[in-house]
XYZ file of N, CA and C in Angstrom:
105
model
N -10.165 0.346 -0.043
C -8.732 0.051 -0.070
C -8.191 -0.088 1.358
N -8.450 0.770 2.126
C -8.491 0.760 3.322
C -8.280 -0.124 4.568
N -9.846 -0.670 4.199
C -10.229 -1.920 4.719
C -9.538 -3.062 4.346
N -9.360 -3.246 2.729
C -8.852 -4.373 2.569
C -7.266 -4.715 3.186
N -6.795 -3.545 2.751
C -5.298 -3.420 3.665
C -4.859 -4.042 5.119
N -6.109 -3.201 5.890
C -6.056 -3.463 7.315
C -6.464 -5.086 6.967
N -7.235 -5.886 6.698
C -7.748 -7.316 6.782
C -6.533 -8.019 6.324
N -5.989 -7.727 5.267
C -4.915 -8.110 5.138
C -3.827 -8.109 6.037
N -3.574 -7.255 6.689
C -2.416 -7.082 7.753
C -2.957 -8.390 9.111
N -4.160 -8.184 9.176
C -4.852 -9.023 10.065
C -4.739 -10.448 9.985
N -5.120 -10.696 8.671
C -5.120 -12.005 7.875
C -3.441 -12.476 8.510
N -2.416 -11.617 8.064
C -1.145 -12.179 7.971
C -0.823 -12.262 9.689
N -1.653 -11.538 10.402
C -0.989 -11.635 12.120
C -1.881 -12.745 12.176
N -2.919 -13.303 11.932
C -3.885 -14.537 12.436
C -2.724 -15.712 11.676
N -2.372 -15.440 10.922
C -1.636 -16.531 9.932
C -2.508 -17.646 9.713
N -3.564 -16.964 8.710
C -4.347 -17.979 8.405
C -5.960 -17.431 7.537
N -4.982 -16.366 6.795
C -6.213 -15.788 6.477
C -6.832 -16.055 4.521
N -7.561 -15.633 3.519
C -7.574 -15.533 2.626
C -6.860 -14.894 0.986
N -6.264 -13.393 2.086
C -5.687 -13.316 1.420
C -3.597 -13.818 1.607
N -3.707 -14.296 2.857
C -2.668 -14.866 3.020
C -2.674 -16.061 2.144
N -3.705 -16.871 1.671
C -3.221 -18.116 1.056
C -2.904 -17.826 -0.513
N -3.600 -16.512 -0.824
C -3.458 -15.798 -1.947
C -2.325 -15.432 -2.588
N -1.853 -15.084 -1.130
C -0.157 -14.318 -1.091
C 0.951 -14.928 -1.033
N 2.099 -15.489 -1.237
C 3.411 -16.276 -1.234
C 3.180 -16.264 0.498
N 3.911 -17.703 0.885
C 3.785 -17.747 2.553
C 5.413 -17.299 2.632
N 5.859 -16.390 2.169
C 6.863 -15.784 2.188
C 6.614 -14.677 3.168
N 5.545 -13.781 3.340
C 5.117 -13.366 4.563
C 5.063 -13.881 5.433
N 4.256 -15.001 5.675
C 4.146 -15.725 6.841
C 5.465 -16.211 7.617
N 6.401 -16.708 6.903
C 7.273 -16.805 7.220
C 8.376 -15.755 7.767
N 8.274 -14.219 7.183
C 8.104 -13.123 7.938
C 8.142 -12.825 9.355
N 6.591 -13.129 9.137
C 5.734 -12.982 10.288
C 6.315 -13.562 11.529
N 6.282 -14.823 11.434
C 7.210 -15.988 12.117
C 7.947 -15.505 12.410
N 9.385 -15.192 12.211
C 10.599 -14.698 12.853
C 10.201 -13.482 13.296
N 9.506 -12.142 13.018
C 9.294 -11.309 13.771
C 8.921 -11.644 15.229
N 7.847 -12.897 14.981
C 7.061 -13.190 16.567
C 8.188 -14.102 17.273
């Protein structure tokens, strides 16, 4: 669980990951205005 979490968090800072395409780019877009 762990792991997958952290990859996930990863996934969404690379913006471009697996489970990001999985996920609404409603994060990504997130992500974006944070950076």
């Amino acid at each position: 669980m762990k792991m997958t979490f952290k990859k996930f968090i990863l996934n969404i800072i690379i913006g471009g990951g697996l489970e990001v395409v999985t996920y609404p780019s409603f994060l990504n877009i997130l992500t974006t205005i944070k950076l």
